[in-house]
Short mmCIF file of N, CA, C and O in Angstrom, two decimals:
data_model
loop_
_atom_site.label_atom_id
_atom_site.label_comp_id
_atom_site.label_asym_id
_atom_site.label_seq_id
_atom_site.Cartn_x
_atom_site.Cartn_y
_atom_site.Cartn_z
N MET N 19 110.02 100.08 81.77
CA MET N 19 110.35 101.18 82.72
C MET N 19 109.34 101.39 83.59
O MET N 19 107.89 101.77 83.31
N THR N 20 109.48 101.64 85.00
CA THR N 20 108.63 101.86 86.02
C THR N 20 108.42 103.47 86.15
O THR N 20 109.34 103.71 85.89
N SER N 21 107.32 103.76 86.56
CA SER N 21 106.76 105.27 86.92
C SER N 21 107.59 105.36 88.61
O SER N 21 107.20 104.18 89.44
N PRO N 22 107.85 106.26 88.71
CA PRO N 22 107.99 106.46 90.40
C PRO N 22 106.67 106.58 91.13
O PRO N 22 105.76 106.86 90.68
N ALA N 23 107.08 106.50 92.76
CA ALA N 23 105.93 106.44 93.48
C ALA N 23 105.58 107.55 93.51
O ALA N 23 106.00 108.83 93.37
N PRO N 24 104.27 107.96 93.23
CA PRO N 24 103.66 108.85 93.51
C PRO N 24 103.63 110.17 94.87
O PRO N 24 103.81 109.04 95.74
N PHE N 25 104.16 111.38 94.89
CA PHE N 25 104.38 111.74 96.48
C PHE N 25 102.83 111.78 97.03
O PHE N 25 102.06 112.82 96.35
N ASN N 26 103.08 111.64 98.24
CA ASN N 26 101.65 112.07 98.94
C ASN N 26 101.93 113.25 99.57
O ASN N 26 102.47 113.67 100.39
N HIS N 27 101.03 114.01 99.22
CA HIS N 27 100.86 115.52 99.37
C HIS N 27 99.97 115.53 100.81
O HIS N 27 99.82 116.85 101.30
N ALA N 28 99.40 114.97 101.34
CA ALA N 28 98.49 114.53 102.40
C ALA N 28 99.10 115.05 103.75
O ALA N 28 100.44 114.16 103.55
N ASP N 29 98.47 115.47 104.61
CA ASP N 29 99.00 116.17 105.82
C ASP N 29 98.02 115.40 106.76
O ASP N 29 97.00 115.58 107.04
N PRO N 30 98.47 114.38 107.42
CA PRO N 30 96.93 112.88 108.54
C PRO N 30 96.69 113.96 109.42
O PRO N 30 95.49 113.84 109.42
N LEU N 31 97.17 114.92 109.87
CA LEU N 31 96.58 115.64 110.60
C LEU N 31 95.31 116.85 110.46
O LEU N 31 94.83 116.39 110.97
N ILE N 32 95.75 117.36 109.63
CA ILE N 32 94.88 118.19 108.96
C ILE N 32 93.36 117.25 108.15
O ILE N 32 92.54 117.57 108.95
N CYS N 33 93.71 116.19 107.25
CA CYS N 33 92.57 114.95 106.96
C CYS N 33 92.12 114.67 108.33
O CYS N 33 90.39 114.57 108.17
N ARG N 34 92.59 114.40 109.33
CA ARG N 34 92.09 112.94 110.35
C ARG N 34 91.06 114.65 111.24
O ARG N 34 89.83 114.14 111.72
N GLN N 35 91.85 115.85 111.37
CA GLN N 35 90.90 117.06 111.53
C GLN N 35 88.99 117.50 111.15
O GLN N 35 88.09 117.42 111.36
N CYS N 36 89.48 117.37 109.64
CA CYS N 36 88.35 117.46 109.01
C CYS N 36 87.60 116.67 108.62
O CYS N 36 86.67 116.33 107.67
N ARG N 37 88.25 115.04 108.86
CA ARG N 37 87.34 113.92 109.09
C ARG N 37 87.28 113.31 107.36
O ARG N 37 86.44 112.79 107.23
N GLY N 38 88.42 113.34 107.08
CA GLY N 38 88.31 113.33 105.55
C GLY N 38 87.26 114.08 104.40
O GLY N 38 86.72 113.77 103.83
N LEU N 39 87.21 115.08 104.35
CA LEU N 39 85.95 116.19 104.10
C LEU N 39 86.08 115.77 102.24
O LEU N 39 84.59 115.24 101.09
N CYS N 40 87.12 115.59 101.57
CA CYS N 40 87.19 115.45 100.30
C CYS N 40 87.38 113.82 100.06
O CYS N 40 86.08 113.58 99.30
N CYS N 41 87.13 113.15 101.09
CA CYS N 41 87.22 111.57 101.03
C CYS N 41 85.61 111.46 100.99
O CYS N 41 85.06 110.61 100.72
N GLN N 42 84.98 112.65 101.82
CA GLN N 42 83.77 111.95 101.49
C GLN N 42 82.62 112.74 100.75
O GLN N 42 81.52 112.28 100.33
N GLY N 43 83.46 113.48 99.90
CA GLY N 43 82.65 113.53 98.77
C GLY N 43 82.54 112.70 97.49
O GLY N 43 81.52 112.68 97.00
N HIS N 44 84.05 112.34 97.11
CA HIS N 44 84.10 111.58 95.99
C HIS N 44 85.80 110.90 96.08
O HIS N 44 85.93 111.67 96.60
N PRO N 45 85.73 109.61 95.81
CA PRO N 45 86.70 108.64 95.60
C PRO N 45 87.72 109.34 94.72
O PRO N 45 86.95 109.65 93.59
N GLY N 46 89.12 109.57 94.63
CA GLY N 46 89.66 109.72 93.43
C GLY N 46 89.92 108.20 92.78
O GLY N 46 89.84 107.75 93.17
N VAL N 47 90.87 109.28 91.62
CA VAL N 47 90.61 107.56 90.68
C VAL N 47 92.32 107.85 90.32
O VAL N 47 93.29 108.34 91.19
N TRP N 48 92.73 106.50 89.96
CA TRP N 48 94.40 105.86 89.25
C TRP N 48 94.44 106.90 88.43
O TRP N 48 93.76 106.78 87.27
N VAL N 49 95.62 107.58 88.58
CA VAL N 49 95.93 107.81 87.10
C VAL N 49 96.70 107.50 86.47
O VAL N 49 96.56 107.25 84.89
N ASP N 50 97.54 106.20 86.89
CA ASP N 50 98.87 105.84 86.09
C ASP N 50 98.34 104.61 85.84
O ASP N 50 97.96 103.76 86.79
N PRO N 51 97.80 103.91 84.39
CA PRO N 51 96.87 102.38 84.78
C PRO N 51 98.36 101.47 84.89
O PRO N 51 97.65 100.83 85.66
N LEU N 52 99.42 101.61 84.50
CA LEU N 52 100.56 100.50 84.65
C LEU N 52 100.63 100.46 86.52
O LEU N 52 100.86 99.18 87.17
N ARG N 53 101.06 101.98 87.10
CA ARG N 53 101.02 101.29 88.57
C ARG N 53 99.65 100.82 89.04
O ARG N 53 99.62 100.00 89.88
N PHE N 54 98.06 101.05 88.35
CA PHE N 54 97.00 100.77 89.24
C PHE N 54 96.98 98.77 88.50
O PHE N 54 96.89 98.51 89.81
N LEU N 55 97.50 98.38 87.82
CA LEU N 55 98.07 97.15 87.09
C LEU N 55 98.66 96.37 87.98
O LEU N 55 98.61 95.28 88.88
N ARG N 56 99.95 96.96 88.37
CA ARG N 56 100.81 96.72 89.26
C ARG N 56 100.72 96.38 90.94
O ARG N 56 100.62 95.41 91.44
N VAL N 57 99.72 97.82 90.99
CA VAL N 57 99.33 97.45 92.80
C VAL N 57 98.40 96.48 93.14
O VAL N 57 98.53 96.13 93.58
N PHE N 58 97.61 96.24 92.44
CA PHE N 58 96.51 95.33 92.27
C PHE N 58 97.08 93.51 91.52
O PHE N 58 96.04 93.10 91.56
N ASN N 59 97.83 93.60 91.25
CA ASN N 59 98.60 92.71 90.82
C ASN N 59 97.10 91.99 89.49
O ASN N 59 97.06 90.81 89.76
N LEU N 60 97.80 93.07 88.71
CA LEU N 60 96.38 92.61 87.37
C LEU N 60 97.37 92.75 86.23
O LEU N 60 97.74 93.08 85.77
N PRO N 61 96.97 91.33 84.89
CA PRO N 61 97.31 91.32 83.53
C PRO N 61 96.67 92.65 82.84
O PRO N 61 95.54 93.51 83.33
N LYS N 62 97.42 93.35 81.94
CA LYS N 62 96.88 94.00 81.31
C LYS N 62 95.90 93.77 80.50
O LYS N 62 95.86 92.47 79.85
N PRO N 63 94.59 94.50 80.40
CA PRO N 63 93.28 94.12 79.94
C PRO N 63 93.10 94.39 78.50
O PRO N 63 93.88 95.53 78.12
N ALA N 64 92.62 93.45 77.66
CA ALA N 64 92.35 93.91 76.45
C ALA N 64 91.10 95.68 76.39
O ALA N 64 91.32 95.64 74.61
N SER N 65 90.68 95.34 76.63
CA SER N 65 89.74 96.16 77.09
C SER N 65 88.77 96.87 78.00
O SER N 65 89.22 96.32 79.04
N PRO N 66 88.21 97.68 78.47
CA PRO N 66 87.58 98.28 79.61
C PRO N 66 86.49 97.08 80.01
O PRO N 66 86.73 97.34 81.85
N GLN N 67 85.99 96.20 79.42
CA GLN N 67 85.36 95.51 79.67
C GLN N 67 85.91 94.30 80.52
O GLN N 67 85.30 93.61 82.04
N ALA N 68 87.24 94.44 80.12
CA ALA N 68 87.97 92.97 80.34
C ALA N 68 88.51 92.82 82.43
O ALA N 68 88.64 92.39 83.09
N LEU N 69 88.73 94.99 81.72
CA LEU N 69 89.45 95.19 83.34
C LEU N 69 88.03 95.26 84.28
O LEU N 69 88.39 94.64 85.70
N GLY N 70 86.62 94.91 84.17
CA GLY N 70 85.88 95.48 84.65
C GLY N 70 85.42 94.21 85.43
O GLY N 70 84.99 94.03 86.69
N ARG N 71 85.74 93.16 84.87
CA ARG N 71 85.63 91.96 85.01
C ARG N 71 86.65 91.05 85.90
O ARG N 71 86.42 90.15 86.61
N THR N 72 88.10 91.83 86.28
CA THR N 72 88.73 91.27 86.89
C THR N 72 89.50 92.02 88.18
O THR N 72 90.13 92.40 89.14
N LEU N 73 88.43 93.51 88.67
CA LEU N 73 88.52 94.34 89.56
C LEU N 73 88.53 94.01 90.97
O LEU N 73 87.28 93.33 91.07
N PRO N 74 88.81 94.08 92.16
CA PRO N 74 88.53 93.82 92.86
C PRO N 74 87.27 94.52 93.54
O PRO N 74 86.58 95.20 93.00
N VAL N 75 86.61 94.15 94.45
CA VAL N 75 84.89 94.15 94.44
C VAL N 75 84.92 95.80 94.88
O VAL N 75 83.56 96.24 94.76
N GLU N 76 85.52 96.55 95.83
CA GLU N 76 85.36 97.46 96.31
C GLU N 76 86.01 98.73 95.11
O GLU N 76 85.29 99.56 95.29
N LEU N 77 86.30 97.95 94.23
CA LEU N 77 86.59 99.37 93.01
C LEU N 77 85.66 99.19 91.94
O LEU N 77 84.43 98.16 91.37
N VAL N 78 85.40 100.25 91.01
CA VAL N 78 84.38 100.19 90.01
C VAL N 78 85.30 101.30 88.80
O VAL N 78 86.65 101.58 89.09
N LEU N 79 84.63 100.88 87.68
CA LEU N 79 85.36 101.70 86.82
C LEU N 79 84.78 103.12 86.43
O LEU N 79 83.14 102.75 85.93
N ARG N 80 85.07 103.86 86.44
CA ARG N 80 84.38 105.41 86.45
C ARG N 80 84.14 106.10 84.78
O ARG N 80 85.29 106.09 84.25
N ASP N 81 83.36 106.45 84.45
CA ASP N 81 83.08 106.92 82.85
C ASP N 81 83.52 108.55 83.21
O ASP N 81 82.35 108.77 83.58
N ILE N 82 84.91 108.55 82.67
CA ILE N 82 85.02 110.00 82.53
C ILE N 82 84.94 110.43 81.09
O ILE N 82 86.12 110.38 80.59
N ASP N 83 84.07 111.78 80.73
CA ASP N 83 84.26 111.42 79.16
C ASP N 83 84.23 110.69 78.40
O ASP N 83 85.23 110.93 77.66
N GLY N 84 83.50 109.30 78.51
CA GLY N 84 83.74 108.20 77.74
C GLY N 84 84.68 107.17 78.45
O GLY N 84 85.36 106.80 77.28
N VAL N 85 85.42 108.04 79.17
CA VAL N 85 87.01 106.72 78.94
C VAL N 85 87.01 105.97 80.68
O VAL N 85 86.56 106.46 81.60
N ALA N 86 86.68 105.09 80.55
CA ALA N 86 86.96 103.83 81.84
C ALA N 86 88.37 104.23 82.48
O ALA N 86 89.31 103.83 81.82
N ILE N 87 87.96 104.80 84.02
CA ILE N 87 89.00 105.00 84.87
C ILE N 87 88.68 104.18 86.14
O ILE N 87 87.78 104.55 87.25
N PRO N 88 89.44 103.56 86.43
CA PRO N 88 89.52 102.59 87.76
C PRO N 88 89.79 103.77 88.89
O PRO N 88 90.32 104.53 89.16
N ALA N 89 88.28 103.19 89.79
CA ALA N 89 88.25 104.37 91.20
C ALA N 89 87.65 103.31 92.70
O ALA N 89 86.81 102.47 92.07
N PRO N 90 87.79 103.99 93.90
CA PRO N 90 86.81 102.88 94.61
C PRO N 90 85.65 103.45 94.39
O PRO N 90 85.10 104.48 93.93
N GLN N 91 84.46 102.49 94.67
CA GLN N 91 83.31 102.46 95.08
C GLN N 91 83.16 103.83 95.64
O GLN N 91 83.81 104.01 97.39
N LYS N 92 81.60 104.52 95.45
CA LYS N 92 81.18 105.22 96.29
C LYS N 92 80.47 105.24 97.18
O LYS N 92 79.18 104.39 96.54
N GLN N 93 80.16 105.38 98.13
CA GLN N 93 79.44 104.74 99.53
C GLN N 93 78.50 106.24 99.47
O GLN N 93 78.65 107.21 99.44
N VAL N 94 77.47 106.64 100.36
CA VAL N 94 76.29 107.24 100.75
C VAL N 94 77.98 108.43 101.42
O VAL N 94 77.49 109.74 101.38
N ASP N 95 78.09 107.98 102.39
CA ASP N 95 79.04 108.80 103.00
C ASP N 95 80.54 108.83 102.31
O ASP N 95 81.51 109.47 103.35
N GLY N 96 81.13 108.65 101.03
CA GLY N 96 81.81 108.97 100.17
C GLY N 96 82.93 107.93 99.88
O GLY N 96 82.08 106.50 99.73
N CYS N 97 83.97 107.41 99.93
CA CYS N 97 84.75 106.53 99.47
C CYS N 97 84.71 105.42 100.26
O CYS N 97 84.70 105.63 101.79
N ILE N 98 84.45 104.08 99.86
CA ILE N 98 84.66 102.80 100.70
C ILE N 98 85.53 102.82 101.22
O ILE N 98 85.26 102.09 102.57
N PHE N 99 86.90 102.98 101.25
CA PHE N 99 88.11 102.61 102.16
C PHE N 99 88.26 104.04 103.41
O PHE N 99 89.00 103.87 104.01
N LEU N 100 87.22 104.88 103.18
CA LEU N 100 86.91 105.92 104.06
C LEU N 100 86.56 105.39 105.56
O LEU N 100 85.34 105.08 105.64
N ASP N 101 87.11 105.24 106.90
CA ASP N 101 86.68 105.13 107.97
C ASP N 101 87.02 105.88 108.92
O ASP N 101 87.78 107.06 108.86
N ILE N 102 86.66 105.75 110.13
CA ILE N 102 86.85 106.95 111.89
C ILE N 102 88.25 107.12 111.77
O ILE N 102 88.72 108.36 111.98
N ASP N 103 89.03 105.76 111.25
CA ASP N 103 90.66 106.25 111.34
C ASP N 103 91.49 106.74 110.45
O ASP N 103 92.64 106.71 109.98
N GLY N 104 90.46 107.19 109.30
CA GLY N 104 90.59 107.62 107.73
C GLY N 104 91.44 106.71 106.58
O GLY N 104 90.14 105.87 106.93
N CYS N 105 91.54 106.82 105.59
CA CYS N 105 91.90 105.73 104.89
C CYS N 105 92.20 104.59 104.98
O CYS N 105 93.39 104.40 105.52
N GLN N 106 91.50 103.53 105.02
CA GLN N 106 92.22 102.06 105.21
C GLN N 106 93.18 101.28 103.66
O GLN N 106 93.49 100.17 104.24
N LEU N 107 93.31 102.10 102.87
CA LEU N 107 94.04 101.50 101.89
C LEU N 107 95.21 102.44 102.45
O LEU N 107 95.73 103.58 102.76
N PRO N 108 96.56 101.15 102.19
CA PRO N 108 98.09 101.62 102.24
C PRO N 108 98.15 103.00 101.07
O PRO N 108 98.00 102.36 99.93
N GLU N 109 99.16 103.46 101.44
CA GLU N 109 99.72 104.90 100.83
C GLU N 109 100.05 104.40 99.33
O GLU N 109 99.69 104.88 98.62
N SER N 110 100.74 103.25 99.45
CA SER N 110 101.52 102.55 98.23
C SER N 110 100.46 101.74 96.78
O SER N 110 100.15 101.94 96.42
N LYS N 111 98.98 101.84 97.63
CA LYS N 111 98.09 101.73 96.58
C LYS N 111 96.85 102.71 96.83
O LYS N 111 95.81 102.20 95.76
N ARG N 112 96.78 103.62 97.43
CA ARG N 112 95.86 104.37 97.06
C ARG N 112 95.85 105.43 95.87
O ARG N 112 97.03 105.37 94.78
N PRO N 113 95.01 105.79 95.64
CA PRO N 113 94.56 106.44 94.19
C PRO N 113 95.73 107.59 94.05
O PRO N 113 95.52 108.05 94.84
N GLU N 114 96.22 107.81 92.59
CA GLU N 114 97.09 108.96 92.90
C GLU N 114 96.32 110.25 92.41
O GLU N 114 97.21 111.19 93.39
N GLN N 115 94.83 110.42 92.34
CA GLN N 115 94.20 111.60 92.40
C GLN N 115 93.89 111.73 94.05
O GLN N 115 94.00 112.85 94.36
N CYS N 116 94.19 110.57 94.76
CA CYS N 116 94.18 110.96 96.27
C CYS N 116 95.50 111.55 97.46
O CYS N 116 95.51 112.62 97.94
N LEU N 117 96.49 111.07 96.52
CA LEU N 117 97.44 111.43 96.93
C LEU N 117 98.06 112.98 96.26
O LEU N 117 99.18 113.53 97.30
N ALA N 118 97.42 113.22 95.41
CA ALA N 118 97.97 114.30 94.64
C ALA N 118 97.31 115.62 95.13
O ALA N 118 97.31 117.01 95.29
N LEU N 119 96.24 115.44 95.88
CA LEU N 119 95.23 116.40 96.91
C LEU N 119 96.24 116.68 97.99
O LEU N 119 96.77 116.43 98.84
N GLU N 120 96.45 118.19 98.08
CA GLU N 120 96.73 118.80 99.08
C GLU N 120 96.31 119.61 100.19
O GLU N 120 94.80 120.61 99.68
N PRO N 121 96.32 118.98 101.22
CA PRO N 121 95.13 120.09 102.42
C PRO N 121 95.46 121.33 102.39
O PRO N 121 96.66 121.75 102.63
N SER N 122 93.97 121.86 103.41
CA SER N 122 94.59 123.26 103.16
C SER N 122 94.03 123.44 104.75
O SER N 122 92.41 123.29 104.93
N LEU N 123 94.77 124.69 105.89
CA LEU N 123 94.14 124.57 106.71
C LEU N 123 92.55 125.40 106.58
O LEU N 123 91.92 125.18 107.15
N ASP N 124 91.94 126.33 105.40
CA ASP N 124 91.46 126.99 105.28
C ASP N 124 89.72 125.80 105.30
O ASP N 124 88.88 126.17 105.84
N THR N 125 89.72 124.70 105.18
CA THR N 125 89.24 123.50 105.05
C THR N 125 88.59 123.59 106.62
O THR N 125 87.24 123.30 106.58
N LEU N 126 89.49 123.57 107.27
CA LEU N 126 88.84 123.13 109.05
C LEU N 126 88.16 124.50 109.25
O LEU N 126 87.53 124.43 110.40
N ILE N 127 88.52 125.88 108.94
CA ILE N 127 88.07 127.18 109.13
C ILE N 127 86.59 127.40 108.73
O ILE N 127 85.72 127.79 109.63
N ASP N 128 86.38 126.81 107.68
CA ASP N 128 84.70 127.01 106.93
C ASP N 128 84.40 126.08 106.55
O ASP N 128 83.15 126.12 106.12
N GLY N 129 84.39 124.50 106.71
CA GLY N 129 84.48 123.68 106.65
C GLY N 129 83.64 123.01 104.94
O GLY N 129 83.14 122.15 104.84
N GLU N 130 84.29 124.08 103.97
CA GLU N 130 84.59 123.73 102.26
C GLU N 130 85.73 122.71 101.93
O GLU N 130 86.56 123.63 102.65
N ILE N 131 85.53 122.13 101.10
CA ILE N 131 86.60 121.56 100.64
C ILE N 131 87.47 123.16 100.16
O ILE N 131 87.07 123.37 99.18
N ARG N 132 88.67 122.91 100.54
CA ARG N 132 89.74 124.44 100.29
C ARG N 132 90.84 123.24 99.45
O ARG N 132 92.22 124.02 99.27
N CYS N 133 90.86 122.12 99.52
CA CYS N 133 92.15 121.67 99.85
C CYS N 133 92.60 121.83 97.77
O CYS N 133 91.84 122.13 97.36
N GLN N 134 93.81 121.69 97.45
CA GLN N 134 94.62 121.70 96.00
C GLN N 134 94.72 120.42 95.59
O GLN N 134 95.69 119.76 95.87
N LEU N 135 94.11 120.12 94.10
CA LEU N 135 94.69 119.18 92.95
C LEU N 135 95.43 119.16 92.74
O LEU N 135 95.83 120.20 92.07
N GLN N 136 96.70 118.75 92.81
CA GLN N 136 98.18 118.94 92.32
C GLN N 136 98.21 118.51 91.18
O GLN N 136 97.41 117.45 90.53
N PRO N 137 98.91 119.05 89.88
CA PRO N 137 98.49 118.63 88.59
C PRO N 137 98.67 117.42 88.10
O PRO N 137 98.26 116.34 87.10
N GLU N 138 99.80 116.76 88.95
CA GLU N 138 99.91 115.55 88.43
C GLU N 138 98.70 114.36 88.62
O GLU N 138 98.44 113.01 88.64
N GLY N 139 98.01 114.99 89.35
CA GLY N 139 96.75 114.13 90.06
C GLY N 139 95.34 114.73 89.20
O GLY N 139 93.88 114.36 89.88
N SER N 140 95.40 116.07 88.83
CA SER N 140 94.33 116.28 87.65
C SER N 140 93.39 114.76 87.16
O SER N 140 93.60 114.20 86.83
N THR N 141 92.14 115.48 87.19
CA THR N 141 91.27 115.11 86.05
C THR N 141 91.79 114.22 84.66
O THR N 141 91.32 113.44 84.27
N LEU N 142 92.09 115.72 84.30
CA LEU N 142 92.72 115.40 83.13
C LEU N 142 93.81 114.59 82.54
O LEU N 142 93.58 114.10 81.58
N THR N 143 94.83 114.64 83.81
CA THR N 143 96.02 114.31 83.57
C THR N 143 95.35 112.49 83.84
O THR N 143 95.98 111.47 82.70
N ALA N 144 94.37 111.95 84.07
CA ALA N 144 94.06 110.74 84.43
C ALA N 144 92.86 110.68 83.10
O ALA N 144 93.49 109.10 82.42
N LEU N 145 92.78 111.57 82.72
CA LEU N 145 91.63 111.18 81.66
C LEU N 145 92.85 110.76 80.21
O LEU N 145 92.66 110.05 79.65
N GLN N 146 93.79 111.53 79.94
CA GLN N 146 94.44 111.23 79.24
C GLN N 146 95.55 110.47 79.25
O GLN N 146 95.67 109.09 78.08
N SER N 147 95.92 110.01 80.29
CA SER N 147 96.84 108.66 80.15
C SER N 147 95.90 107.28 80.39
O SER N 147 96.34 106.31 79.43
N TRP N 148 94.94 107.05 80.54
CA TRP N 148 93.85 105.99 80.46
C TRP N 148 93.35 106.16 78.76
O TRP N 148 93.03 105.19 78.11
N GLN N 149 93.24 107.11 78.72
CA GLN N 149 92.66 107.20 76.92
C GLN N 149 93.91 106.71 76.31
O GLN N 149 93.71 105.80 75.29
N SER N 150 95.03 107.14 75.96
CA SER N 150 96.10 106.95 75.79
C SER N 150 96.28 105.16 76.38
O SER N 150 96.61 104.49 74.94
N PHE N 151 96.10 104.65 77.23
CA PHE N 151 96.47 103.06 77.38
C PHE N 151 95.42 102.33 76.83
O PHE N 151 95.99 101.47 76.49
N TRP N 152 94.21 102.54 76.81
CA TRP N 152 93.19 101.90 76.17
C TRP N 152 92.90 101.97 74.63
O TRP N 152 92.83 100.58 73.60
N ALA N 153 93.58 102.92 74.24
CA ALA N 153 94.05 103.18 72.42
C ALA N 153 94.87 102.11 72.24
O ALA N 153 95.09 101.71 70.92
N HIS N 154 96.27 102.18 73.23
CA HIS N 154 97.23 100.59 72.94
C HIS N 154 96.87 99.61 73.25
O HIS N 154 98.02 98.67 73.26
N SER N 155 95.99 99.41 73.95
CA SER N 155 95.19 97.83 74.11
C SER N 155 95.13 97.02 73.03
O SER N 155 94.34 97.15 72.47
#
């Protein structure tokens, strides 16, 4: 059974105006392991180390509380996929954590990240999903 496509909460107009402030902070993670593997056409790995050897060069395994979770590389100015026109990843490949971020006009007003991360993209949700995935690999 495949999981439904994640809902994109982004507002391109707000994101463009704030120049991807959230994306400049740090890249989001993929929450659903099976979607991640499908999106990048990767076989089910036996271990985090095996996945690490097959990742596209722009991706890394981020250690969150001892659990390996794939994410885009972070560069000095934020996510490797962020450029002047916004995210260069097609929506269908973006991390669920990025898609779950709901922009806020307050971010434009005061320059602080005021966007809200919806529960389906929370770090806790990602942590639990990947922890379960690795336990059954």
